[in-house]
Amino acid sequence: SVYIINKAGGLIYDEDFTFNKITEEHTWQEHPVPLVFTADTGKVLVKFGEFAGVKPGYSVIAVNRQSVNGTMGPGDKPIVDIINNPESYPLTLTFGKGKVVANEKLMLASMFHSLYAIASKISPVESSSGIKELQTDEFVLNCFQTITGVKILCDS
């Protein structure tokens, strides 16, 4: 993914080169599923708990091998209601790392800009250039700042 952030922290441009890969698929024979879900962001996400490779932040992308539409599952029923209904079992859920939606991209750009500014201020090195690289277990985020203050973020 590539994000371009202006000097004030606003998102100018973004391009997402990822696609929604199937991460894990599991079938539960009986209620309850050992994960906690939330439907706050227009999709159903794992909020708490881990199970066989499924972690918080993963989204439900299919119920009983049928694609979902946001927070709605097969038959236009809310996915959370399907999961919480003991009559829905056995239940097969497919999890994936969903794409970041537009509002989340705006929040992330603004948040990164703030963290960048804080890192520049609290650095023990005078005239610090802020965050250049951020590493996690799953990706590396690189930041390049132009002389005009525009930041270009690339993840890999």
mmCIF file of C-alpha atoms in Angstrom:
data_model
loop_
_atom_site.group_PDB
_atom_site.id
_atom_site.type_symbol
_atom_site.label_atom_id
_atom_site.label_comp_id
_atom_site.label_asym_id
_atom_site.label_seq_id
_atom_site.Cartn_x
_atom_site.Cartn_y
_atom_site.Cartn_z
ATOM 1 C CA SER A 1 0.000 0.000 0.000
ATOM 2 C CA VAL A 2 1.043 3.586 -0.601
ATOM 3 C CA TYR A 3 -0.228 6.606 1.313
ATOM 4 C CA ILE A 4 0.675 10.247 0.684
ATOM 5 C CA ILE A 5 0.094 12.620 3.611
ATOM 6 C CA ASN A 6 0.250 16.410 3.345
ATOM 7 C CA LYS A 7 2.150 18.701 5.705
ATOM 8 C CA ALA A 8 -0.927 19.155 7.916
ATOM 9 C CA GLY A 9 -1.561 15.396 8.295
ATOM 10 C CA GLY A 10 -4.350 15.015 5.746
ATOM 11 C CA LEU A 11 -4.477 12.048 3.410
ATOM 12 C CA ILE A 12 -3.852 13.190 -0.176
ATOM 13 C CA TYR A 13 -3.663 9.827 -1.969
ATOM 14 C CA ASP A 14 -3.800 6.143 -1.173
ATOM 15 C CA GLU A 15 -3.493 2.971 -3.186
ATOM 16 C CA ASP A 16 -4.032 -0.484 -1.746
ATOM 17 C CA PHE A 17 -2.291 -3.266 -3.654
ATOM 18 C CA THR A 18 -3.497 -6.065 -1.377
ATOM 19 C CA PHE A 19 -6.475 -8.307 -1.898
ATOM 20 C CA ASN A 20 -8.729 -10.082 0.546
ATOM 21 C CA LYS A 21 -6.929 -13.397 1.036
ATOM 22 C CA ILE A 22 -8.573 -16.266 2.861
ATOM 23 C CA THR A 23 -6.572 -16.649 6.017
ATOM 24 C CA GLU A 24 -8.344 -19.321 7.996
ATOM 25 C CA GLU A 25 -11.534 -21.341 7.803
ATOM 26 C CA HIS A 26 -12.931 -23.170 10.817
ATOM 27 C CA THR A 27 -16.057 -25.189 11.529
ATOM 28 C CA TRP A 28 -17.579 -25.255 15.006
ATOM 29 C CA GLN A 29 -19.939 -28.087 15.809
ATOM 30 C CA GLU A 30 -21.539 -26.407 18.790
ATOM 31 C CA HIS A 31 -22.099 -23.016 20.344
ATOM 32 C CA PRO A 32 -20.170 -20.873 21.444
ATOM 33 C CA VAL A 33 -17.298 -19.783 19.201
ATOM 34 C CA PRO A 34 -14.270 -19.069 21.453
ATOM 35 C CA LEU A 35 -13.800 -15.554 20.038
ATOM 36 C CA VAL A 36 -15.393 -12.168 20.757
ATOM 37 C CA PHE A 37 -16.676 -10.227 17.745
ATOM 38 C CA THR A 38 -17.518 -6.587 17.067
ATOM 39 C CA ALA A 39 -19.451 -5.026 14.198
ATOM 40 C CA ASP A 40 -18.498 -1.385 14.741
ATOM 41 C CA THR A 41 -16.664 -0.577 11.495
ATOM 42 C CA GLY A 42 -19.008 -1.855 8.791
ATOM 43 C CA LYS A 43 -17.529 -5.339 9.011
ATOM 44 C CA VAL A 44 -17.425 -8.063 11.649
ATOM 45 C CA LEU A 45 -14.019 -8.200 13.311
ATOM 46 C CA VAL A 46 -12.471 -10.471 15.919
ATOM 47 C CA LYS A 47 -12.229 -8.162 18.929
ATOM 48 C CA PHE A 48 -10.744 -10.526 21.496
ATOM 49 C CA GLY A 49 -9.300 -14.026 21.605
ATOM 50 C CA GLU A 50 -7.128 -16.196 19.375
ATOM 51 C CA PHE A 51 -7.980 -19.517 17.810
ATOM 52 C CA ALA A 52 -5.792 -21.566 15.443
ATOM 53 C CA GLY A 53 -4.196 -18.596 13.713
ATOM 54 C CA VAL A 54 -7.199 -16.259 13.877
ATOM 55 C CA LYS A 55 -6.262 -13.099 15.788
ATOM 56 C CA PRO A 56 -7.902 -9.818 16.773
ATOM 57 C CA GLY A 57 -8.357 -7.623 13.703
ATOM 58 C CA TYR A 58 -9.249 -10.489 11.362
ATOM 59 C CA SER A 59 -12.636 -10.051 9.710
ATOM 60 C CA VAL A 60 -15.347 -12.568 8.891
ATOM 61 C CA ILE A 61 -15.435 -12.793 5.082
ATOM 62 C CA ALA A 62 -17.751 -15.806 4.698
ATOM 63 C CA VAL A 63 -20.341 -17.691 6.740
ATOM 64 C CA ASN A 64 -20.911 -21.328 5.776
ATOM 65 C CA ARG A 65 -18.787 -20.638 2.664
ATOM 66 C CA GLN A 66 -21.159 -17.881 1.505
ATOM 67 C CA SER A 67 -19.690 -14.391 1.119
ATOM 68 C CA VAL A 68 -20.797 -11.691 3.517
ATOM 69 C CA ASN A 69 -21.783 -8.113 2.777
ATOM 70 C CA GLY A 70 -20.396 -5.872 5.509
ATOM 71 C CA THR A 71 -22.020 -7.017 8.743
ATOM 72 C CA MET A 72 -24.731 -9.045 7.009
ATOM 73 C CA GLY A 73 -24.443 -12.750 6.333
ATOM 74 C CA PRO A 74 -26.486 -15.205 4.248
ATOM 75 C CA GLY A 75 -30.191 -14.349 4.114
ATOM 76 C CA ASP A 76 -29.432 -10.743 5.127
ATOM 77 C CA LYS A 77 -29.093 -11.779 8.764
ATOM 78 C CA PRO A 78 -26.549 -9.984 10.963
ATOM 79 C CA ILE A 79 -23.402 -12.114 11.244
ATOM 80 C CA VAL A 80 -23.134 -11.557 14.998
ATOM 81 C CA ASP A 81 -26.711 -12.876 15.428
ATOM 82 C CA ILE A 82 -25.853 -15.973 13.363
ATOM 83 C CA ILE A 83 -22.763 -16.630 15.505
ATOM 84 C CA ASN A 84 -24.680 -16.140 18.770
ATOM 85 C CA ASN A 85 -27.620 -18.371 17.742
ATOM 86 C CA PRO A 86 -27.103 -22.002 18.902
ATOM 87 C CA GLU A 87 -29.454 -23.166 16.096
ATOM 88 C CA SER A 88 -26.895 -21.974 13.479
ATOM 89 C CA TYR A 89 -24.468 -24.779 14.355
ATOM 90 C CA PRO A 90 -22.522 -26.478 12.884
ATOM 91 C CA LEU A 91 -21.114 -23.166 11.648
ATOM 92 C CA THR A 92 -18.222 -22.540 9.262
ATOM 93 C CA LEU A 93 -16.552 -19.133 9.421
ATOM 94 C CA THR A 94 -13.919 -17.897 7.003
ATOM 95 C CA PHE A 95 -11.578 -15.189 8.278
ATOM 96 C CA GLY A 96 -9.371 -12.820 6.355
ATOM 97 C CA LYS A 97 -7.448 -9.616 6.714
ATOM 98 C CA GLY A 98 -9.977 -7.222 5.248
ATOM 99 C CA LYS A 99 -9.120 -4.091 3.314
ATOM 100 C CA VAL A 100 -8.847 -0.835 5.192
ATOM 101 C CA VAL A 101 -11.907 1.345 4.460
ATOM 102 C CA ALA A 102 -11.671 5.044 3.533
ATOM 103 C CA ASN A 103 -12.480 6.403 6.996
ATOM 104 C CA GLU A 104 -9.862 4.158 8.597
ATOM 105 C CA LYS A 105 -7.271 5.385 6.080
ATOM 106 C CA LEU A 106 -8.012 9.004 7.020
ATOM 107 C CA MET A 107 -7.670 8.210 10.729
ATOM 108 C CA LEU A 108 -4.444 6.247 10.181
ATOM 109 C CA ALA A 109 -2.884 9.067 8.128
ATOM 110 C CA SER A 110 -3.714 11.643 10.785
ATOM 111 C CA MET A 111 -2.501 9.374 13.582
ATOM 112 C CA PHE A 112 0.781 8.613 11.813
ATOM 113 C CA HIS A 113 1.360 12.330 11.196
ATOM 114 C CA SER A 114 0.913 13.004 14.930
ATOM 115 C CA LEU A 115 3.230 10.152 15.945
ATOM 116 C CA TYR A 116 5.807 11.373 13.416
ATOM 117 C CA ALA A 117 5.708 14.890 14.906
ATOM 118 C CA ILE A 118 5.971 13.555 18.475
ATOM 119 C CA ALA A 119 8.909 11.307 17.546
ATOM 120 C CA SER A 120 10.682 14.301 15.983
ATOM 121 C CA LYS A 121 10.179 16.403 19.137
ATOM 122 C CA ILE A 122 11.157 13.836 21.787
ATOM 123 C CA SER A 123 14.149 12.420 19.922
ATOM 124 C CA PRO A 124 17.422 12.905 21.812
ATOM 125 C CA VAL A 125 19.095 13.650 18.461
ATOM 126 C CA GLU A 126 18.847 17.301 17.456
ATOM 127 C CA SER A 127 17.035 17.931 14.133
ATOM 128 C CA SER A 128 15.587 14.401 14.091
ATOM 129 C CA SER A 129 13.755 13.521 10.902
ATOM 130 C CA GLY A 130 11.026 11.549 12.718
ATOM 131 C CA ILE A 131 9.918 8.001 11.959
ATOM 132 C CA LYS A 132 11.637 6.462 8.939
ATOM 133 C CA GLU A 133 10.703 2.806 9.464
ATOM 134 C CA LEU A 134 8.212 0.976 11.636
ATOM 135 C CA GLN A 135 8.571 -2.814 11.907
ATOM 136 C CA THR A 136 6.011 -5.320 13.163
ATOM 137 C CA ASP A 137 5.758 -9.100 12.978
ATOM 138 C CA GLU A 138 3.609 -8.850 9.847
ATOM 139 C CA PHE A 139 4.854 -5.829 7.865
ATOM 140 C CA VAL A 140 7.377 -2.993 7.566
ATOM 141 C CA LEU A 141 6.146 0.579 7.121
ATOM 142 C CA ASN A 142 8.608 2.963 5.461
ATOM 143 C CA CYS A 143 8.200 6.742 5.567
ATOM 144 C CA PHE A 144 9.883 9.171 3.200
ATOM 145 C CA GLN A 145 9.440 12.902 3.842
ATOM 146 C CA THR A 146 9.961 15.399 1.024
ATOM 147 C CA ILE A 147 11.523 18.825 1.611
ATOM 148 C CA THR A 148 8.025 20.331 1.437
ATOM 149 C CA GLY A 149 6.833 18.167 4.359
ATOM 150 C CA VAL A 150 4.764 15.690 2.351
ATOM 151 C CA LYS A 151 5.121 12.146 3.676
ATOM 152 C CA ILE A 152 5.035 9.051 1.484
ATOM 153 C CA LEU A 153 4.249 5.822 3.353
ATOM 154 C CA CYS A 154 4.854 2.393 1.813
ATOM 155 C CA ASP A 155 4.233 -0.917 3.509
ATOM 156 C CA SER A 156 5.708 -4.256 2.595
#
